[in-house]
Amino acid sequence: MSSKDTLLITNANVWINGKFQLSHVAISDGKVIELGEKLASSESDFKNCINAEGKYLVPGLVDMHVHFREPGYSYKETIKDGSRAAAAGGFTTVCTMPNLNPAPDSVENLRMQLGIINRDAEVNVIPYATITKLRMGHELVDYAALAPMVAGFSDDGTGVQDEEVMRAAMKGIAPTGKILAAHCEVEALLNRGYIHDGEYAHLHGHRGICSESEWKEIERDIRLAEETHCRLHVCHISTKESVDLIRDAKVRGVLVTCETGPHYLTFCDEDLKEEGRFKMNPPIRSKADRDALRRGIIDGTIDVIATDHAPHSAEEKAKGLEKSAMGVVGLETAFAAVYTTMVKTGLIPLERLIEIMSITPRRILGLPATDGIRVGMQADLTILDTNTEWVVNPETFHTKGRATPYEGMLLQGCVATTIHKGKVVF
């Protein structure tokens, strides 16, 4: 075997067939060529070697919901910076949301974005196309033409308000087999709010966003998905009612999946500070909501963790809770945040974390499915260190964004190495 573009990972706890086994893994030409406790090849056959003793080797993490801001808003983030942040967070595949300029609402506009991705991305970046033209919620896009090039369809950042438009969109998307990733928000119920309509808002004179603004539209979209047989994926759920609605829909056989973000599992509105790094949409909600989301992870109602990584400039995030832009970064803290909140506390085993951050997102997106690392698969892999503790310092991030509610927190678990197509990218 030639040593060119070869990598040997030794002594790792390797995710194989849904469980961890001590193994070595040999990689050549971007693929896994051998694995086991004893390999036919020797260490001298490989150009690069990594001793992963005490660490965990898993299929690369997948984030179904990120904002890389290019084209149109590259001062906030670029494909290059965002994909570097993804690699640093252990993600080998990410899906970018379509609130861009121009919006990916046509093949021509989508190809502009794909050109930047092909040139600059350091991991696998798959865009979403819009549900409606310009994300305005009125005119449908050409789903059949766009479907082969996208992860799915979303107007993320705005919910489709008109029920007839959403019904027509679901009917159009259903035959493509792609997901409709719904940002669920009833705009008429927002009342110019910007944080959760709870105890903190009431005590500090802030305008709140009621929980009903989220779950009411989820209730509608589940009903429409049941009617149209469209694959509905509900973005960034944050309320206990949302969990209940989705749990009940799954029991009825509705084609619905959902995600929540690490910060909704960690924080509640009692933790808010008068800083823009605590402002995102949907907002961090009550302790009861947080606990319901945790139960949703435990019982399988919530399918995946997605960061909703949403970088803004320092100026845009320096205006406090009321006036800062909505959105926080999350790629580089995601694994550690979920490990610290859910695994270290004993709420879920590490195996469940791998399911919700790697295995299930692949299934939902229609990517090559895997129950674990196997010979012949593309070597998109992540080595996880569950022992290291570190304090979150946004100044060390690879993303352009710095706003994170985890700033200054002690987290446990980090990404040791990220491998994309057989090459170390972090």
PDB file of C-alpha atoms in Angstrom, residues 3 66 87 119 199 235 256 262 271 347 381 411:
ATOM      1  CA  SER A   3       1.707   5.800   2.095  1.00  0.00           C
ATOM      2  CA  VAL A  66     -26.530  26.581  10.285  1.00  0.00           C
ATOM      3  CA  ALA A  87     -14.598  21.275  11.481  1.00  0.00           C
ATOM      4  CA  ARG A 119     -14.465  26.688  -3.876  1.00  0.00           C
ATOM      5  CA  GLU A 199     -40.479  35.651  34.758  1.00  0.00           C
ATOM      6  CA  CYS A 235     -36.731  23.569  13.408  1.00  0.00           C
ATOM      7  CA  VAL A 256     -42.555  14.527  11.417  1.00  0.00           C
ATOM      8  CA  PRO A 262     -27.858  22.872  22.813  1.00  0.00           C
ATOM      9  CA  ASP A 271     -30.172  32.489  33.409  1.00  0.00           C
ATOM     10  CA  LEU A 347     -29.536  11.950  31.576  1.00  0.00           C
ATOM     11  CA  LEU A 381     -14.954  10.837  11.121  1.00  0.00           C
ATOM     12  CA  LEU A 411     -17.557  22.546  29.765  1.00  0.00           C
TER      13      LEU A 411
END
